Tab-separated table of C-alpha atoms in Angstrom:
chain	number	residue	atom	x	y	z
A	868	MET	CA	0.000	0.000	0.000
A	869	LYS	CA	2.798	2.406	0.874
A	870	GLU	CA	4.486	1.737	-2.452
A	871	LYS	CA	1.285	2.506	-4.388
A	872	LEU	CA	0.765	5.698	-2.426
A	873	PHE	CA	4.339	6.767	-3.132
A	874	ILE	CA	3.921	6.119	-6.881
A	875	ALA	CA	0.620	8.045	-6.891
A	876	VAL	CA	2.237	11.049	-5.200
A	877	ILE	CA	5.096	11.047	-7.722
A	878	LEU	CA	2.663	10.884	-10.646
A	879	LEU	CA	0.602	13.730	-9.219
A	880	LEU	CA	3.735	15.841	-8.802
A	881	CYS	CA	4.674	15.149	-12.424
A	882	LEU	CA	1.255	16.406	-13.508
A	883	VAL	CA	1.603	19.725	-11.669
A	884	PRO	CA	3.633	21.510	-14.405
A	885	SER	CA	1.121	20.495	-17.085
A	886	LEU	CA	-2.112	21.007	-15.154
A	887	GLY	CA	-0.863	24.332	-13.836
A	888	MET	CA	-0.826	25.657	-17.404
A	889	LEU	CA	-4.612	25.821	-17.173
A	890	LEU	CA	-4.327	28.597	-14.610
A	891	PRO	CA	-4.702	32.131	-16.052
A	892	GLY	CA	-1.707	34.444	-16.129
A	893	GLN	CA	0.863	31.834	-15.174
A	894	ALA	CA	3.349	32.498	-18.063
A	895	ASP	CA	6.753	32.813	-16.443
A	896	ALA	CA	9.427	34.399	-18.618
A	897	GLY	CA	12.928	34.927	-17.321
A	898	GLY	CA	15.532	37.484	-18.347
A	899	ASN	CA	15.048	38.579	-21.965
A	900	GLU	CA	13.133	35.455	-22.947
A	901	VAL	CA	10.285	35.595	-25.421
A	902	LEU	CA	7.948	32.697	-24.663
A	903	ALA	CA	6.528	30.602	-27.490
A	904	PRO	CA	2.850	31.469	-28.140
A	905	PRO	CA	0.096	28.845	-28.223
A	906	PRO	CA	-0.066	27.188	-31.668
A	907	VAL	CA	-3.186	27.363	-33.812
A	908	LEU	CA	-4.646	24.547	-35.916
A	909	ARG	CA	-5.501	26.832	-38.824
A	910	SER	CA	-4.067	30.097	-40.064
A	911	ALA	CA	-6.137	33.263	-40.511
A	912	GLU	CA	-6.591	32.191	-44.153
A	913	GLY	CA	-7.999	28.833	-43.081
A	914	GLN	CA	-4.960	26.756	-44.013
A	915	VAL	CA	-4.017	23.780	-41.828
A	916	ASN	CA	-0.942	24.439	-39.676
A	917	THR	CA	1.423	21.590	-40.588
A	918	GLU	CA	3.854	22.670	-37.846
A	919	TYR	CA	1.271	22.393	-35.082
A	920	LEU	CA	2.884	19.519	-33.160
A	921	PRO	CA	6.447	20.974	-33.112
A	922	GLN	CA	4.991	24.348	-32.103
A	923	LEU	CA	2.959	22.665	-29.354
A	924	VAL	CA	6.131	21.062	-27.993
A	925	GLY	CA	7.849	24.448	-27.982
A	926	TYR	CA	4.881	26.068	-26.278
A	927	VAL	CA	4.823	23.462	-23.497
A	928	GLU	CA	8.609	23.695	-22.992
A	929	ASP	CA	8.339	27.464	-22.531
A	930	ASN	CA	5.132	27.704	-20.538
A	931	TYR	CA	4.794	24.806	-18.143
A	932	PHE	CA	3.689	25.771	-14.627
A	933	LEU	CA	6.400	26.960	-12.197
A	934	ARG	CA	8.926	26.758	-15.026
A	935	GLN	CA	11.382	29.342	-13.722
A	936	ARG	CA	11.246	27.963	-10.184
A	937	LEU	CA	11.827	24.414	-11.366
A	938	VAL	CA	14.690	25.539	-13.617
A	939	SER	CA	16.248	27.407	-10.690
A	940	ALA	CA	15.927	24.356	-8.420
A	941	TRP	CA	17.468	22.071	-11.051
A	942	SER	CA	20.292	24.553	-11.611
A	943	ALA	CA	21.014	24.805	-7.879
A	944	LEU	CA	21.206	21.007	-7.640
A	945	ASN	CA	23.637	20.811	-10.558
A	946	GLN	CA	25.729	23.742	-9.376
A	947	ASN	CA	26.046	22.787	-5.713
A	948	VAL	CA	26.151	18.995	-5.924
A	949	LEU	CA	27.454	18.110	-9.377
A	950	ARG	CA	29.458	21.324	-9.968
A	951	THR	CA	28.051	21.695	-13.476
A	952	SER	CA	26.218	24.495	-15.253
A	953	ILE	CA	22.866	23.829	-16.902
A	954	ALA	CA	23.440	26.819	-19.252
A	955	GLU	CA	26.088	26.338	-21.924
A	956	ASN	CA	26.782	30.087	-21.901
A	957	VAL	CA	27.619	30.140	-18.196
A	958	VAL	CA	30.959	28.843	-16.891
A	959	LEU	CA	31.191	27.988	-13.203
A	960	GLY	CA	34.297	29.591	-11.744
A	961	GLN	CA	35.822	29.309	-8.306
A	962	ASP	CA	34.737	31.205	-5.177
A	963	GLY	CA	31.250	31.821	-6.567
A	964	TRP	CA	32.432	33.539	-9.764
A	965	LEU	CA	30.577	33.034	-13.047
A	966	TYR	CA	31.936	33.704	-16.537
A	967	PHE	CA	30.289	34.078	-19.945
A	968	GLY	CA	30.769	31.015	-22.138
A	969	ASP	CA	31.230	33.063	-25.316
A	970	THR	CA	34.563	34.304	-23.936
A	971	LEU	CA	36.144	30.839	-23.717
A	972	ASN	CA	37.691	30.961	-27.195
A	973	ASP	CA	39.443	34.222	-26.336
A	974	TYR	CA	40.560	32.861	-22.968
A	975	THR	CA	41.921	29.536	-24.196
A	976	GLY	CA	43.204	30.801	-27.535
A	977	ALA	CA	40.991	28.420	-29.495
A	978	ASP	CA	39.879	29.571	-32.955
A	979	PRO	CA	41.880	32.823	-33.083
A	980	MET	CA	41.409	35.377	-35.835
A	981	THR	CA	43.841	34.982	-38.717
A	982	ASP	CA	46.510	37.583	-39.459
A	983	ARG	CA	44.443	38.611	-42.462
A	984	GLU	CA	41.335	39.096	-40.313
A	985	ILE	CA	43.251	41.161	-37.766
A	986	PHE	CA	44.535	43.401	-40.562
A	987	CYS	CA	41.042	43.724	-42.034
A	988	ALA	CA	39.544	44.752	-38.675
A	989	ALA	CA	42.228	47.398	-38.140
A	990	ARG	CA	41.918	48.698	-41.694
A	991	ASN	CA	38.132	49.077	-41.402
A	992	LEU	CA	38.632	51.120	-38.234
A	993	ALA	CA	41.209	53.245	-40.050
A	994	LEU	CA	38.651	53.984	-42.787
A	995	MET	CA	36.062	54.955	-40.162
A	996	GLN	CA	38.602	57.254	-38.536
A	997	GLU	CA	39.397	58.821	-41.903
A	998	PHE	CA	35.704	59.473	-42.542
A	999	CYS	CA	35.255	61.089	-39.122
A	1000	ALA	CA	38.292	63.290	-39.661
A	1001	GLY	CA	36.697	64.470	-42.907
A	1002	GLN	CA	33.660	65.501	-40.859
A	1003	GLY	CA	35.837	67.393	-38.378
A	1004	ALA	CA	35.371	64.823	-35.611
A	1005	GLN	CA	37.888	63.019	-33.413
A	1006	PHE	CA	37.718	59.249	-33.539
A	1007	LEU	CA	38.477	56.768	-30.770
A	1008	PHE	CA	38.198	52.997	-30.506
A	1009	THR	CA	38.274	51.053	-27.252
A	1010	ILE	CA	37.795	47.424	-26.242
A	1011	ALA	CA	35.886	46.402	-23.121
A	1012	PRO	CA	37.924	43.458	-21.766
A	1013	ASN	CA	36.330	40.075	-21.178
A	1014	LYS	CA	36.054	39.410	-17.450
A	1015	ASN	CA	38.376	36.399	-17.599
A	1016	SER	CA	41.017	38.496	-19.358
A	1017	LEU	CA	41.272	40.644	-16.227
A	1018	TYR	CA	40.383	38.143	-13.494
A	1019	PRO	CA	41.547	34.695	-14.665
A	1020	GLU	CA	42.358	33.489	-11.141
A	1021	HIS	CA	38.730	32.426	-10.579
A	1022	MET	CA	38.424	30.485	-13.851
A	1023	PRO	CA	38.236	26.677	-13.797
A	1024	ALA	CA	41.340	24.749	-14.824
A	1025	LEU	CA	41.478	24.850	-18.638
A	1026	THR	CA	44.213	24.362	-21.206
A	1027	VAL	CA	45.254	27.832	-22.310
A	1028	SER	CA	47.265	28.552	-25.441
A	1029	GLY	CA	50.411	30.580	-25.009
A	1030	GLN	CA	49.667	32.592	-28.134
A	1031	ARG	CA	48.848	36.278	-27.975
A	1032	ARG	CA	45.159	36.998	-27.908
A	1033	ASP	CA	43.240	38.685	-30.693
A	1034	ALA	CA	42.923	41.938	-28.740
A	1035	GLN	CA	46.713	42.151	-28.316
A	1036	ARG	CA	47.340	41.443	-31.986
A	1037	LEU	CA	44.696	43.971	-33.043
A	1038	LEU	CA	46.318	46.632	-30.849
A	1039	GLU	CA	49.582	46.212	-32.779
A	1040	GLN	CA	47.786	46.637	-36.101
A	1041	LEU	CA	45.916	49.681	-34.802
A	1042	ALA	CA	49.285	51.260	-34.055
A	1043	VAL	CA	50.440	50.506	-37.602
A	1044	GLN	CA	47.222	51.977	-39.035
A	1045	ARG	CA	47.473	54.936	-36.596
A	1046	VAL	CA	43.998	54.397	-35.219
A	1047	ALA	CA	43.319	56.266	-31.969
A	1048	TYR	CA	42.838	53.717	-29.207
A	1049	ALA	CA	42.190	53.766	-25.455
A	1050	ASP	CA	43.792	50.757	-23.737
A	1051	LEU	CA	41.480	49.559	-20.963
A	1052	PHE	CA	43.303	46.263	-20.416
A	1053	SER	CA	46.411	47.806	-18.870
A	1054	LEU	CA	44.362	50.353	-16.960
A	1055	PHE	CA	42.056	47.812	-15.289
A	1056	ARG	CA	44.935	45.452	-14.507
A	1057	SER	CA	46.716	48.269	-12.706
A	1058	GLN	CA	43.865	48.615	-10.198
A	1059	ASP	CA	43.987	46.781	-6.871
A	1060	GLU	CA	40.226	46.433	-6.524
A	1061	THR	CA	37.863	44.237	-8.512
A	1062	LEU	CA	35.844	46.366	-10.924
A	1063	TYR	CA	33.667	43.661	-12.498
A	1064	PHE	CA	30.698	41.864	-10.970
A	1065	THR	CA	31.322	38.323	-9.733
A	1066	GLN	CA	28.179	36.798	-11.286
A	1067	ASP	CA	27.687	39.170	-14.204
A	1068	SER	CA	29.747	39.475	-17.381
A	1069	HIS	CA	30.176	43.275	-17.126
A	1070	TRP	CA	32.106	45.885	-15.201
A	1071	ASN	CA	30.387	47.548	-12.256
A	1072	SER	CA	29.538	51.243	-12.039
A	1073	LYS	CA	32.958	52.113	-10.644
A	1074	GLY	CA	34.634	50.185	-13.440
A	1075	ALA	CA	32.493	52.087	-15.949
A	1076	ALA	CA	33.674	55.341	-14.352
A	1077	LEU	CA	37.295	54.262	-14.832
A	1078	ALA	CA	36.585	53.479	-18.499
A	1079	ALA	CA	34.866	56.856	-18.980
A	1080	ASP	CA	37.890	58.683	-17.562
A	1081	ALA	CA	40.206	56.748	-19.888
A	1082	ILE	CA	38.091	57.579	-22.939
A	1083	HIS	CA	37.928	61.256	-22.032
A	1084	GLN	CA	41.670	61.314	-21.332
A	1085	ALA	CA	42.304	59.932	-24.835
A	1086	LEU	CA	40.021	62.646	-26.245
A	1087	GLU	CA	42.066	65.260	-24.363
A	1088	ARG	CA	39.209	66.357	-22.105
A	1089	PRO	CA	40.071	64.623	-18.817
A	1090	THR	CA	37.438	63.800	-16.212
A	1091	SER	CA	37.692	62.356	-12.707
A	1092	TYR	CA	34.600	60.201	-12.150
A	1093	PHE	CA	36.637	57.269	-10.815
A	1094	GLY	CA	38.105	59.393	-8.025
A	1095	GLN	CA	34.733	60.362	-6.597
A	1096	THR	CA	32.811	58.664	-3.798
A	1097	PHE	CA	31.040	55.377	-4.586
A	1098	VAL	CA	28.326	53.882	-2.419
A	1099	PRO	CA	27.590	50.128	-2.087
A	1100	GLU	CA	24.063	49.417	-3.272
A	1101	GLU	CA	22.366	46.031	-3.362
A	1102	GLY	CA	19.813	45.055	-5.959
A	1103	ARG	CA	21.795	44.205	-9.111
A	1104	LEU	CA	20.270	41.256	-11.000
A	1105	SER	CA	23.394	39.758	-12.550
A	1106	ASP	CA	22.987	38.413	-16.070
A	1107	LEU	CA	24.899	35.135	-15.606
A	1108	TYR	CA	23.173	34.383	-12.301
A	1109	ASP	CA	19.815	35.050	-13.997
A	1110	MET	CA	20.615	32.501	-16.711
A	1111	LEU	CA	21.131	29.834	-14.061
A	1112	HIS	CA	18.514	30.920	-11.524
A	1113	PRO	CA	15.699	32.813	-13.301
A	1114	ALA	CA	13.582	32.720	-10.128
A	1115	GLY	CA	16.485	33.136	-7.712
A	1116	PRO	CA	16.267	35.851	-5.031
A	1117	TRP	CA	19.982	36.711	-4.809
A	1118	ARG	CA	21.097	40.180	-5.911
A	1119	GLU	CA	24.626	41.528	-6.312
A	1120	THR	CA	26.062	44.701	-4.787
A	1121	ASP	CA	27.145	47.486	-7.131
A	1122	GLN	CA	29.443	50.413	-6.353
A	1123	THR	CA	27.225	53.271	-7.510
A	1124	TYR	CA	28.399	56.799	-8.220
A	1125	GLY	CA	27.830	59.061	-5.233
A	1126	GLY	CA	27.939	62.320	-7.168
A	1127	THR	CA	25.420	63.996	-9.455
A	1128	LEU	CA	25.288	63.376	-13.205
A	1129	SER	CA	23.738	66.320	-15.032
A	1130	PHE	CA	21.995	65.548	-18.313
A	1131	THR	CA	18.499	65.119	-19.705
A	1132	TYR	CA	17.012	62.750	-22.259
A	1133	ASP	CA	16.010	64.370	-25.567
A	1134	ALA	CA	13.929	61.445	-26.826
A	1135	PRO	CA	11.576	58.993	-25.102
A	1136	PHE	CA	13.685	56.798	-22.842
A	1137	ARG	CA	12.636	53.296	-21.790
A	1138	THR	CA	15.722	51.408	-20.631
A	1139	PRO	CA	19.521	51.704	-20.904
A	1140	ASN	CA	19.234	48.943	-23.543
A	1141	ASP	CA	17.452	51.262	-26.003
A	1142	MET	CA	18.920	51.114	-29.508
A	1143	THR	CA	19.350	54.896	-29.501
A	1144	ILE	CA	19.692	57.254	-26.545
A	1145	GLN	CA	19.978	61.016	-27.013
A	1146	THR	CA	20.955	63.375	-24.216
A	1147	SER	CA	21.775	67.022	-23.703
A	1148	GLY	CA	22.779	69.378	-20.918
A	1149	GLY	CA	26.135	67.830	-20.023
A	1150	ARG	CA	28.790	69.843	-18.241
A	1151	PHE	CA	31.085	70.661	-21.147
A	1152	ALA	CA	30.607	71.943	-24.687
A	1153	GLY	CA	30.674	69.621	-27.664
A	1154	SER	CA	28.769	66.838	-29.364
A	1155	LEU	CA	29.467	63.118	-29.008
A	1156	VAL	CA	28.377	60.104	-31.057
A	1157	MET	CA	29.143	56.825	-29.324
A	1158	PHE	CA	28.580	53.312	-30.631
A	1159	ARG	CA	28.361	50.912	-27.714
A	1160	ASP	CA	27.219	47.461	-26.666
A	1161	SER	CA	25.956	46.103	-23.334
A	1162	PHE	CA	29.035	47.478	-21.540
A	1163	GLY	CA	27.676	50.915	-22.389
A	1164	ILE	CA	24.695	50.438	-20.075
A	1165	LEU	CA	26.718	51.646	-17.084
A	1166	LEU	CA	29.150	53.697	-19.177
A	1167	TYR	CA	26.876	56.065	-21.075
A	1168	PRO	CA	25.669	58.170	-18.080
A	1169	TYR	CA	29.246	59.359	-17.416
A	1170	MET	CA	29.712	60.171	-21.094
A	1171	ALA	CA	26.385	62.013	-21.268
A	1172	ASP	CA	27.376	64.066	-18.220
A	1173	SER	CA	30.486	65.345	-20.024
A	1174	TRP	CA	28.982	66.421	-23.371
A	1175	GLN	CA	26.478	69.124	-24.139
A	1176	ARG	CA	24.907	66.840	-26.741
A	1177	ALA	CA	25.351	63.082	-27.063
A	1178	LEU	CA	23.903	60.240	-29.106
A	1179	PHE	CA	24.477	56.628	-28.034
A	1180	SER	CA	23.758	53.926	-30.586
A	1181	ARG	CA	23.691	50.142	-30.406
A	1182	SER	CA	23.326	49.844	-34.180
A	1183	MET	CA	25.282	47.213	-36.027
A	1184	PRO	CA	26.604	47.958	-38.592
A	1185	TYR	CA	27.953	51.249	-37.307
A	1186	LYS	CA	26.095	54.165	-38.880
A	1187	MET	CA	29.099	56.437	-39.280
A	1188	ALA	CA	26.996	58.914	-41.235
A	1189	LEU	CA	25.608	59.947	-37.836
A	1190	ALA	CA	28.855	61.861	-37.304
A	1191	ALA	CA	27.836	64.305	-40.035
A	1192	GLN	CA	24.153	64.360	-39.098
A	1193	GLN	CA	24.939	65.150	-35.445
A	1194	GLU	CA	27.825	67.535	-36.254
A	1195	ALA	CA	29.852	65.436	-33.839
A	1196	ASP	CA	33.060	66.686	-32.274
A	1197	ALA	CA	33.987	63.126	-31.318
A	1198	VAL	CA	33.007	59.612	-32.379
A	1199	VAL	CA	33.736	56.723	-30.007
A	1200	ILE	CA	33.354	52.994	-30.626
A	1201	GLU	CA	33.263	50.707	-27.572
A	1202	LEU	CA	33.279	46.998	-28.415
A	1203	VAL	CA	33.638	44.040	-26.050
A	1204	GLU	CA	36.646	41.783	-26.614
A	1205	ARG	CA	34.615	38.682	-27.445
A	1206	ASN	CA	32.980	40.429	-30.426
A	1207	LEU	CA	36.021	41.763	-32.288
A	1208	ASP	CA	34.987	39.733	-35.317
A	1209	TYR	CA	32.009	42.102	-35.704
A	1210	LEU	CA	34.503	44.502	-37.303
A	1211	ILE	CA	34.859	42.190	-40.308
A	1212	GLU	CA	31.271	40.929	-40.415
A	1213	HIS	CA	29.461	44.252	-40.837
A	1214	PRO	CA	30.743	47.020	-43.160
A	1215	PRO	CA	30.078	50.462	-41.662
A	1216	VAL	CA	27.340	52.675	-43.059
A	1217	MET	CA	29.366	55.390	-44.815
A	1218	PRO	CA	30.583	56.197	-48.323
A	1219	SER	CA	33.679	54.304	-49.342
A	1220	PRO	CA	36.655	56.642	-49.765
A	1221	GLU	CA	37.754	57.496	-53.274
A	1222	ARG	CA	41.381	56.775	-54.082
A	1223	ALA	CA	43.715	58.200	-56.730
A	1224	VAL	CA	44.779	54.739	-57.836
A	1225	SER	CA	45.055	53.356	-61.355
A	1226	ARG	CA	44.512	49.749	-62.282
A	1227	GLY	CA	48.098	49.573	-63.508
A	1228	ALA	CA	49.490	47.624	-66.417
A	1229	GLU	CA	50.879	45.040	-64.017
A	1230	ALA	CA	47.411	44.059	-62.884
A	1231	GLY	CA	46.402	41.567	-65.492
A	1232	GLU	CA	42.940	40.042	-65.502
A	1233	THR	CA	42.914	36.725	-63.668
A	1234	GLY	CA	39.226	35.974	-63.296
A	1235	ALA	CA	35.806	37.358	-62.490
A	1236	VAL	CA	33.875	38.225	-59.360
A	1237	LEU	CA	30.102	38.447	-58.972
A	1238	LEU	CA	28.857	41.408	-56.966
A	1239	GLU	CA	25.745	41.493	-54.786
A	1240	THR	CA	24.071	44.883	-54.471
A	1241	GLU	CA	21.488	46.423	-52.181
A	1242	PRO	CA	20.445	49.993	-51.302
A	1243	ALA	CA	22.715	51.447	-48.637
A	1244	GLN	CA	21.042	51.949	-45.255
A	1245	SER	CA	20.021	55.547	-44.554
A	1246	MET	CA	22.040	56.764	-47.556
A	1247	PRO	CA	19.770	57.672	-50.489
A	1248	GLY	CA	21.549	57.501	-53.831
A	1249	TYR	CA	24.157	55.004	-52.617
A	1250	THR	CA	24.466	51.267	-53.147
A	1251	LEU	CA	26.204	48.710	-50.953
A	1252	VAL	CA	28.192	46.314	-53.104
A	1253	LYS	CA	29.562	43.044	-51.689
A	1254	GLY	CA	31.742	40.362	-53.208
A	1255	THR	CA	34.210	37.594	-52.454
A	1256	LEU	CA	37.684	37.368	-53.946
A	1257	PRO	CA	38.200	34.084	-55.816
A	1258	VAL	CA	41.912	34.242	-55.028
A	1259	GLN	CA	43.256	34.441	-51.493
A	1260	PRO	CA	44.714	37.914	-50.876
A	1261	ASP	CA	47.929	38.694	-49.061
A	1262	ASP	CA	47.517	39.249	-45.329
A	1263	CYS	CA	47.872	43.024	-45.683
A	1264	ALA	CA	46.367	43.460	-49.156
A	1265	LEU	CA	43.842	46.210	-49.789
A	1266	VAL	CA	40.932	45.820	-52.192
A	1267	HIS	CA	39.998	48.525	-54.678
A	1268	PHE	CA	36.805	48.762	-56.695
A	1269	PHE	CA	36.926	50.462	-60.099
A	1270	ALA	CA	34.086	51.861	-62.175
A	1271	GLY	CA	35.824	53.270	-65.205
A	1272	ASP	CA	38.591	55.553	-64.000
A	1273	THR	CA	37.055	56.120	-60.572
A	1274	CYS	CA	38.388	54.036	-57.710
A	1275	TRP	CA	37.148	53.386	-54.161
A	1276	GLU	CA	38.869	51.513	-51.356
A	1277	ALA	CA	36.745	48.627	-50.071
A	1278	PHE	CA	35.928	47.580	-46.537
A	1279	LEU	CA	37.513	44.203	-45.819
A	1280	LEU	CA	35.312	41.359	-44.604
A	1281	GLU	CA	35.764	37.812	-43.361
A	1282	ASN	CA	36.317	34.860	-45.704
A	1283	ASP	CA	38.080	37.044	-48.313
A	1284	GLY	CA	35.011	39.220	-48.684
A	1285	PHE	CA	34.832	42.949	-49.353
A	1286	ALA	CA	32.218	45.691	-49.555
A	1287	VAL	CA	32.000	49.168	-50.999
A	1288	CYS	CA	29.354	51.843	-50.610
A	1289	VAL	CA	29.296	53.848	-53.846
A	1290	PRO	CA	26.906	56.127	-55.746
A	1291	GLU	CA	24.228	54.214	-57.639
A	1292	THR	CA	25.448	55.677	-60.909
A	1293	ALA	CA	28.783	53.881	-60.536
A	1294	LEU	CA	27.139	50.560	-61.322
A	1295	GLU	CA	25.835	51.884	-64.631
A	1296	ARG	CA	29.357	51.519	-65.993
A	1297	LYS	CA	30.181	48.389	-67.953
A	1298	ASP	CA	33.879	48.412	-67.052
A	1299	LEU	CA	33.790	47.299	-63.410
A	1300	PHE	CA	36.911	45.792	-61.874
A	1301	VAL	CA	38.171	44.676	-58.472
A	1302	VAL	CA	41.906	44.892	-57.846
A	1303	SER	CA	43.783	43.336	-54.939
A	1304	ALA	CA	47.082	41.574	-54.299
A	1305	ALA	CA	47.726	37.851	-54.052
A	1306	ARG	CA	51.152	36.272	-53.721
A	1307	ASP	CA	52.620	39.800	-53.724
A	1308	GLU	CA	51.244	40.401	-57.221
A	1309	ALA	CA	48.413	42.714	-58.235
A	1310	VAL	CA	45.431	40.884	-59.679
A	1311	SER	CA	42.505	42.416	-61.517
A	1312	LEU	CA	39.102	40.759	-61.577
A	1313	THR	CA	36.314	41.636	-63.982
A	1314	ALA	CA	33.223	42.426	-61.914
A	1315	SER	CA	29.535	42.168	-62.718
A	1316	ALA	CA	26.640	43.264	-60.541
A	1317	SER	CA	23.642	41.108	-59.668
A	1318	ASN	CA	20.681	42.387	-57.652
């Protein structure tokens, strides 16, 4: 009898997640999740939904009763007893530290960028800097370090390559290309205190203040946010903790700025994650355009406080044309270390620079390249042209696009790709060519456009 009662209790407990779905308003999303909606048997046009069963499975997986609490309990069991993480993007460190799984390749040295890719990333930044200079704006690039690049002592035991990391190699190329750069790696390592959260992938508010001072120092308008008073404040929901324990009660302590930041929002503001944030009323004259990622959530208030007008954008690709539209005095790009490959995945939104370069008699035709075209974002009258070189270029080879006698330097992309943003009329020419260098020899490729 006892055995039957035990089995009945277990079966009833197993039914709780399913039966609880019948209760109204029980959907339980965690973090930035978007829960799967209930599937329908027929579409609005009356057609049978052939994906009903897979969609039903997805709906149940996302919406079963007490989902977040059960996930949190399962995660706690795995973390505390088995010492494993139920989330592939969360790495369990020592002493209660958590790290973001996407940073493991950088940390271990697995799958590094090639020398060609490092050159391409630096060259694209050099072209962005050139464009900004033409608009009368300073340009600055900075990398937000991965947490395990600064605090590796809490990482689990992993085999680490002795090779230099991508960020170090990129810094050398930036020096060659003369790209203005603010080095946050050395600065953060020189500090005695920990300036990142233990269970979040980002710096804390005091770390963001240190980064803001470094950026302003590089722009020759020094600030001293880091030297001000900071007050411990509980209540931070850490992103890595939330992935493991979506219903967990624990909150992390931040070191919040004790002074006053003076600026106002010029457009409707919802959250610091907004794609675009515009501010005004900062302490000092000038206009700033800053492209940022999630590290900018705690960084942008310090930047807004120091500029009379500021625009913060999370757009990717980078809309460099904003420098002209905003009459910017400075353009800053902040990019986290783990995403350096973004620089060769997304060509910036800006006209490609014209170059006084001839095809040259030494550049004989060696093949053809098919071009893909599309209207350039936010740039009426311009076309974005993409292609892939059929021959592998030298590590430091540029790519030039010719329409008749007019030449533009191309942005350099991954997998031997390239892109140019040129006036639409350029593609009306029949004599289109792409010129690069392979095996130290110039090669010319006949180009044809395809929409």
